[in-house]
Coordinates of C-alpha atoms in Angstrom, one line a residue:
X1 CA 57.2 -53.5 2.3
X2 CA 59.4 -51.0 0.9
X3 CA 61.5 -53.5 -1.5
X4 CA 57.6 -54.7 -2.5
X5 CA 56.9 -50.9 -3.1
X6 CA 59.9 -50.0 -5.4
X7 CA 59.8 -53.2 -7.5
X8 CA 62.5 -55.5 -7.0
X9 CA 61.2 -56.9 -10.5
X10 CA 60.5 -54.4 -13.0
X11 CA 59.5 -56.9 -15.7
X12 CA 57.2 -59.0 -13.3
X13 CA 55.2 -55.7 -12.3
X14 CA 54.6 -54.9 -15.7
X15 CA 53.6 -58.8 -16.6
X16 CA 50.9 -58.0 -13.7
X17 CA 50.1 -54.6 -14.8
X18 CA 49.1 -56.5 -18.6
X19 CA 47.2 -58.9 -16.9
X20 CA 44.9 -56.8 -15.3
X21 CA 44.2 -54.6 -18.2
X22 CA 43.5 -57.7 -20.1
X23 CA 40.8 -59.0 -17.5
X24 CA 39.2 -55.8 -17.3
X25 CA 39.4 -55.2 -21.1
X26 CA 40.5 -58.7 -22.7
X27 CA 41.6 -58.5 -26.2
X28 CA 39.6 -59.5 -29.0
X29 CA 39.9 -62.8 -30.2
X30 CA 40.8 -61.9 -33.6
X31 CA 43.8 -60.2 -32.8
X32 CA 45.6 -63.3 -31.4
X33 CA 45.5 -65.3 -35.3
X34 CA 47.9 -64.8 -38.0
X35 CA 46.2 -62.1 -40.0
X36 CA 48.6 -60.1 -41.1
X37 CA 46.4 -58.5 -44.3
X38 CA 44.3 -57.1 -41.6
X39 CA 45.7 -56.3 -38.2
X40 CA 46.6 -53.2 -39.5
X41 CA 45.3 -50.0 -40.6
X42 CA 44.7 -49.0 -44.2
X43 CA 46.4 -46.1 -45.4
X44 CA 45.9 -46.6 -49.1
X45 CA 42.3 -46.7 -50.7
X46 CA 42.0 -48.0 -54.4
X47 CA 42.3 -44.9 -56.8
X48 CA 41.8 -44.9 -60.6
X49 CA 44.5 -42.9 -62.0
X50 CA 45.0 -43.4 -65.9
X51 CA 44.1 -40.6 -68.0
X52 CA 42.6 -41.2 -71.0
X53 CA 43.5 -39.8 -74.6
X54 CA 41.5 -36.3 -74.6
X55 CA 41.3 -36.4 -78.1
X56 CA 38.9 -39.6 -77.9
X57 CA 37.2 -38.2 -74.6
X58 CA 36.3 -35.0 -76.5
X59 CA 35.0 -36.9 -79.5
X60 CA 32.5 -38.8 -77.6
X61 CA 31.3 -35.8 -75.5
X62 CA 30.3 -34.7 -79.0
X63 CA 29.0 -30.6 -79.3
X64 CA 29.5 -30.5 -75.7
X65 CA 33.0 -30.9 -75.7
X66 CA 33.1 -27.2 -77.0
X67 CA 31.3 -25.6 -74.0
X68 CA 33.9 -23.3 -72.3
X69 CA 33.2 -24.9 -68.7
X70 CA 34.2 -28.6 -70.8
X71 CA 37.5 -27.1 -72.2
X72 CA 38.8 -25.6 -68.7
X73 CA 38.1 -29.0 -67.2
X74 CA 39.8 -31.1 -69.7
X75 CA 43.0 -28.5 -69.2
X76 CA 43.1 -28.9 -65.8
X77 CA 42.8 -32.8 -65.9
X78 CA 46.0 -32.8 -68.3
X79 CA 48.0 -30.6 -65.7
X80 CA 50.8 -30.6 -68.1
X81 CA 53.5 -29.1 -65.7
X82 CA 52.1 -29.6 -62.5
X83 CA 54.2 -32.5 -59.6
X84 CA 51.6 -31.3 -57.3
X85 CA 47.9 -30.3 -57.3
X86 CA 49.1 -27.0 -55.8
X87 CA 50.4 -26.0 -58.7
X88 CA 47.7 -25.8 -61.1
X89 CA 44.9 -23.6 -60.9
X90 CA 41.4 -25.6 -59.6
X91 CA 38.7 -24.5 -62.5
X92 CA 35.9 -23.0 -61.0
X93 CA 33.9 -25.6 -59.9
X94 CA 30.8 -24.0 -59.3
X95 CA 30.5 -23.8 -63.0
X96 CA 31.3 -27.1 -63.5
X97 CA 28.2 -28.3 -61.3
X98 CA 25.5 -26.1 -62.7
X99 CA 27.2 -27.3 -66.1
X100 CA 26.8 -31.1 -65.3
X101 CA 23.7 -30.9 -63.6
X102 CA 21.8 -29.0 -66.4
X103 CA 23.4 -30.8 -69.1
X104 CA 24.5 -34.3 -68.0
X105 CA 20.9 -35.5 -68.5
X106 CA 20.4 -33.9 -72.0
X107 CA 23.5 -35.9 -73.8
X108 CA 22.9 -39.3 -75.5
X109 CA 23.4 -42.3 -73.4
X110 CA 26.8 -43.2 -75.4
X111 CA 28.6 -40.2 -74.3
X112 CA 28.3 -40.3 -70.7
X113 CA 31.0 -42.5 -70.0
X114 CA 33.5 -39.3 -71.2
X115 CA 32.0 -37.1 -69.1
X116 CA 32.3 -39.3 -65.9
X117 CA 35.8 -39.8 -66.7
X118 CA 37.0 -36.5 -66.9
X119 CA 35.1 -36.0 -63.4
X120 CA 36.6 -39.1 -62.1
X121 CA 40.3 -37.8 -63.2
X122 CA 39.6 -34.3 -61.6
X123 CA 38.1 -36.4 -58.4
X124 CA 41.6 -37.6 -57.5
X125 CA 42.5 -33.5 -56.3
X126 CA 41.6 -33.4 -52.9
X127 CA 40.8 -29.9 -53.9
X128 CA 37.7 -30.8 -56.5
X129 CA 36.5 -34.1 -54.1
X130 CA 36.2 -31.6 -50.9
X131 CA 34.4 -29.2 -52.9
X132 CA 31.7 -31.7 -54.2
X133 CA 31.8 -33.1 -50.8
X134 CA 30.6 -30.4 -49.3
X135 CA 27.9 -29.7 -52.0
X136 CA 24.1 -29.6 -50.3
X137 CA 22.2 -32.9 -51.2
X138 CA 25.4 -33.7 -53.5
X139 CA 22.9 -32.9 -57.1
X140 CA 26.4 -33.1 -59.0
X141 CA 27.5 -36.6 -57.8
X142 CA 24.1 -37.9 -58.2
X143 CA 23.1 -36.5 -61.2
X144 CA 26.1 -38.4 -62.3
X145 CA 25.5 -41.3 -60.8
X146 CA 21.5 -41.2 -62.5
X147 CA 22.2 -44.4 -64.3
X148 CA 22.4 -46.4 -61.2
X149 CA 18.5 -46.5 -61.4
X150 CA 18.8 -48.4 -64.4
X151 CA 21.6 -50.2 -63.8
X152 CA 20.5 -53.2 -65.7
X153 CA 20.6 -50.9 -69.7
X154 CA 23.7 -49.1 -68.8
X155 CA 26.7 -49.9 -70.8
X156 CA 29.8 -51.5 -70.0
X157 CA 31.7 -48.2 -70.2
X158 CA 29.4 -46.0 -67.8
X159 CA 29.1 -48.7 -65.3
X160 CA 33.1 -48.7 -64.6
X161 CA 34.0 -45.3 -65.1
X162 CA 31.2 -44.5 -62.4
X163 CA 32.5 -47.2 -60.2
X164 CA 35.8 -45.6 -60.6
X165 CA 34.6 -41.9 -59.7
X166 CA 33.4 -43.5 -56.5
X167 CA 36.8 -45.2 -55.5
X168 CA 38.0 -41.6 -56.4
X169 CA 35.8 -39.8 -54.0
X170 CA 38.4 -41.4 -50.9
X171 CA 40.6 -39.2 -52.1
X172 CA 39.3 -37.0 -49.2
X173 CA 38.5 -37.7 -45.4
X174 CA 35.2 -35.7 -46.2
X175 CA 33.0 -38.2 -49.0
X176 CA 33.5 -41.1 -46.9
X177 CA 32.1 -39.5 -43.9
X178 CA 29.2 -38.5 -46.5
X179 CA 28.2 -41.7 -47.8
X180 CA 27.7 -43.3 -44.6
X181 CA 25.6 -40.0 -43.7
X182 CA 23.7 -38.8 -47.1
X183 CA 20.7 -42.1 -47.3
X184 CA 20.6 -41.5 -51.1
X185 CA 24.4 -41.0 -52.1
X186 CA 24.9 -44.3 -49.4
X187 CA 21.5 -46.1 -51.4
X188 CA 23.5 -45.0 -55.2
X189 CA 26.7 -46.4 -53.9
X190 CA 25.6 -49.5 -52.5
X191 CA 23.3 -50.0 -55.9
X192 CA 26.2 -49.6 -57.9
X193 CA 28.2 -52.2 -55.7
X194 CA 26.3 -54.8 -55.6
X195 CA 25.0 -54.6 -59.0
X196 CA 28.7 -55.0 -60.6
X197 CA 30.0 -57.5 -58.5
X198 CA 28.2 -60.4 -60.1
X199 CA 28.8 -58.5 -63.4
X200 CA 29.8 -60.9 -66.5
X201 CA 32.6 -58.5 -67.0
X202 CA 35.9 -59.6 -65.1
X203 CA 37.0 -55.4 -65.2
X204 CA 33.7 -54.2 -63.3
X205 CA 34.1 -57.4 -61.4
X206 CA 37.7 -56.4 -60.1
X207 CA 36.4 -52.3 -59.6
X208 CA 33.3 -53.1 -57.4
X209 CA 35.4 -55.0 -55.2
X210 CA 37.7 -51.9 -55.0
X211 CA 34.8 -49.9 -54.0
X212 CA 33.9 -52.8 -51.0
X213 CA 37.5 -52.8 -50.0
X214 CA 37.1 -48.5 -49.3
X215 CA 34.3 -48.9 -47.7
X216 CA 35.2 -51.7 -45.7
X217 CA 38.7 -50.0 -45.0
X218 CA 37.2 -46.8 -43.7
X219 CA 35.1 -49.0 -41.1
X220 CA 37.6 -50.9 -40.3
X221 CA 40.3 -48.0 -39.0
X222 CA 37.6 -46.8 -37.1
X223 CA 37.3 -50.2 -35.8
X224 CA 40.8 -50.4 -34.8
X225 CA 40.7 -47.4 -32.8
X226 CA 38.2 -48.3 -30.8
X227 CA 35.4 -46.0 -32.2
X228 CA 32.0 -46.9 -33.3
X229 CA 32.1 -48.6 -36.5
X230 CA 31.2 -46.1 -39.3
X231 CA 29.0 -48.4 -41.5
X232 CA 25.9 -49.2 -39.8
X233 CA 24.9 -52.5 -39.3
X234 CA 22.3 -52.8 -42.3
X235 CA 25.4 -51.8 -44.9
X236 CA 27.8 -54.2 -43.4
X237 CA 25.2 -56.9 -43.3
X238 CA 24.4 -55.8 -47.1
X239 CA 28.0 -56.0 -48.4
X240 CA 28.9 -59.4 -46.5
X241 CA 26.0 -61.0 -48.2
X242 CA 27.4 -59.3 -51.8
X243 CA 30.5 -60.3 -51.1
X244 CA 30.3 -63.7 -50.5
X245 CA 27.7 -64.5 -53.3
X246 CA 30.8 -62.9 -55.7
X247 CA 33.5 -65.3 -54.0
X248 CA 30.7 -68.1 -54.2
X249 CA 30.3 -67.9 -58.2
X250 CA 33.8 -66.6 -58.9
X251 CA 35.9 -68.9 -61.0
X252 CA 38.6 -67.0 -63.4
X253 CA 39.6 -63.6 -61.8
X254 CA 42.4 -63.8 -59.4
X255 CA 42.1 -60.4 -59.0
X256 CA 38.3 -59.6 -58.3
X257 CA 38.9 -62.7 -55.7
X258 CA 41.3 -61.2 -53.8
X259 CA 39.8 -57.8 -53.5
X260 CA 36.6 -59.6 -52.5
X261 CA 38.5 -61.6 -50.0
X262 CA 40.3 -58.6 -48.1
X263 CA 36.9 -56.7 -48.4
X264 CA 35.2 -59.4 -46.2
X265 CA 38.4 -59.7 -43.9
X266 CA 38.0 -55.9 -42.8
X267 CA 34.5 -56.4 -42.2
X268 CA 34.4 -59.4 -40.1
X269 CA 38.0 -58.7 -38.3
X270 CA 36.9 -57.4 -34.7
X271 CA 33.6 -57.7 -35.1
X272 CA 30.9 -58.2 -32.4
X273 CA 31.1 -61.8 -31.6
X274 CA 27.4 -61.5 -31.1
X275 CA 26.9 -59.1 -33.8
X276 CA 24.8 -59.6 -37.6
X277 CA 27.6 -59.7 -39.5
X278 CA 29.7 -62.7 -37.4
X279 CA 26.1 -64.5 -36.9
X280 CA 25.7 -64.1 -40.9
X281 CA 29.1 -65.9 -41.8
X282 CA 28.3 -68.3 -40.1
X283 CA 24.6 -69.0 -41.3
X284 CA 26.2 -68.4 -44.9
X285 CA 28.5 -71.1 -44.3
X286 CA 31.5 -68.5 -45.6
X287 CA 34.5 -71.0 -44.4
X288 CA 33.2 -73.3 -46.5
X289 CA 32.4 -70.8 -49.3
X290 CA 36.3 -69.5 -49.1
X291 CA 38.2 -72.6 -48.5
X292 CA 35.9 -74.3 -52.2
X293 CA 37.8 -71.8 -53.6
X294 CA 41.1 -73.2 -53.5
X295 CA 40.0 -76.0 -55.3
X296 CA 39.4 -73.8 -58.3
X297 CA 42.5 -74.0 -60.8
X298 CA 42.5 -70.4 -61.6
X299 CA 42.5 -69.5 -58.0
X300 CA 43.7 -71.8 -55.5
X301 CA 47.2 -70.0 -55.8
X302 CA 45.8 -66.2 -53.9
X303 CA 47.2 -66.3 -50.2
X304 CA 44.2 -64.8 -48.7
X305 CA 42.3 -68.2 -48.9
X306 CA 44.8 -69.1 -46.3
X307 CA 44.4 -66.5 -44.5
X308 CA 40.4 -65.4 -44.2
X309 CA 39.2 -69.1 -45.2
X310 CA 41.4 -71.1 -42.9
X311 CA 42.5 -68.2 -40.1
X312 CA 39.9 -65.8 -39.6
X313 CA 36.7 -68.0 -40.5
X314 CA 37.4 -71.1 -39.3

């Protein structure tokens, strides 16, 4: 008894150990395949960093460009000598919403675009993002995003530079936590997703699957840590069915595959055998859906085929 109490065989006891865990709480299927793309967690979300010549930016914003709330924005954008955010001065920002929310809707239609991108550019200072984050009913972000509701006569322009201001918003832990909670900033997202991913344009194609990606990387490190996922089942089920419609008819952009491709890998890895999402891939037919894509010239060279057609769906 006692050489049975102190373990004559350290490595056998801790074999036994394993194997009790794992028959009281067995493993998930997925995380015994090669998936190397998503058996880990996401640290990185897409970002949209370039900044655009001011000069142009301020020509399209027209008279507005002059307005004093404009000019501190555009100076803080530039951040000439700043290598942190720290270092430069955050404009104040409730200005900047009464500013966009009283005179967004007033421009013409053809200068929109500037003014989303200088918001977008500021977006990517934690600073700025919590602050709108935290706004009640988020007016700014919205009134921003008031195209959505139209998406169908917005212009090329608009379109990506508000997909791009929402890839911008996971610049903090705060908007993503928001989206999932705020129905009409979730509704606005979700319209703006899935109305660019089957967009003629290649460039919106590529963004909009940026966006899925985020969102399906925020649910997924949830996922992984054994927390309830953050999407609910309706948005998941929502951006699966997007997402697959966009691999289906893709045929020339390498890059709007793949981001489509890794989107649907964090959505479906560890999900509920039993749950909407696993039962929908597989009334979809998305196997079949993937793997018919490496019979496409233009694409049959991405890895993740391999890996969510042949691994994680079959």
């Amino acid at each position: 008894k006692e050489d049975q109490w102190s373990g004559a065989n350290p490595a056998q006891l801790k074999g036994n150990v394993r194997l009790l865990i794992q028959s009281a709480y067995p493993p998930h299927p997925h995380a015994i395949l090669r998936l190397p793309s998503l058996q880990r967690r996401v640290t990185d979300y897409v970002k949209y960093t370039k900044v655009p010549s001011m000069e142009k930016v301020l020509q399209k914003i027209g008279p507005a460009a002059q307005d004093p709330t404009i000019q501190a924005l555009v100076h803080f954008v530039q951040k000439p000598n700043a290598k942190v955010p720290a270092d430069t001065a955050v404009p104040d920002l409730s200005a900047l919403s009464a500013f966009l929310q009283s005179t967004y809707p007033k421009l013409p239609q053809e200068s929109l675009f500037a003014v989303v991108d200088l918001v977008r550019i500021a977006f990517l200072d934690p600073r700025v993002s919590a602050f709108f984050a935290e706004e009640p009913d988020h007016k700014t972000l919205l009134t921003l995003w008031s195209p959505v509701s139209d998406l169908s006569s917005c212009p090329y322009n608009l379109r990506i530079v508000m997909l791009q201001l929402a890839c911008n918003l996971f610049t903090t832990p705060l908007y993503p936590n928001q989206i999932v909670a705020h129905e009409k900033l979730r509704e606005t997202c979700m319209r703006l997703l899935t109305g660019c991913l089957l967009d003629s344009h290649a460039n919106l194609r590529v963004v909009a699957a940026a966006l899925a990606f985020n969102l399906a990387a925020f649910n997924h490190n949830e996922r992984l840590e054994k927390r309830p996922d953050k999407l609910s089942q309706d948005v998941q089920v929502e951006l699966v069915a997007s997402l697959v419609e966009a691999i289906r008819t893709e045929e020339e952009s390498v890059e709007a595959l793949h981001g489509c491709l890794l989107a649907l890998g964090l959505l479906v890895y560890e999900a509920p055998l039993d749950g909407e999402v696993v039962d929908l891939c597989r009334a979809m037919g998305v196997a079949d859906t993937v793997n018919a894509k490496s019979q496409v010239e233009k694409l049959k060279g991405e890895p993740l085929l391999k890996e969510i057609g042949q691994e994680l769906l079959t």
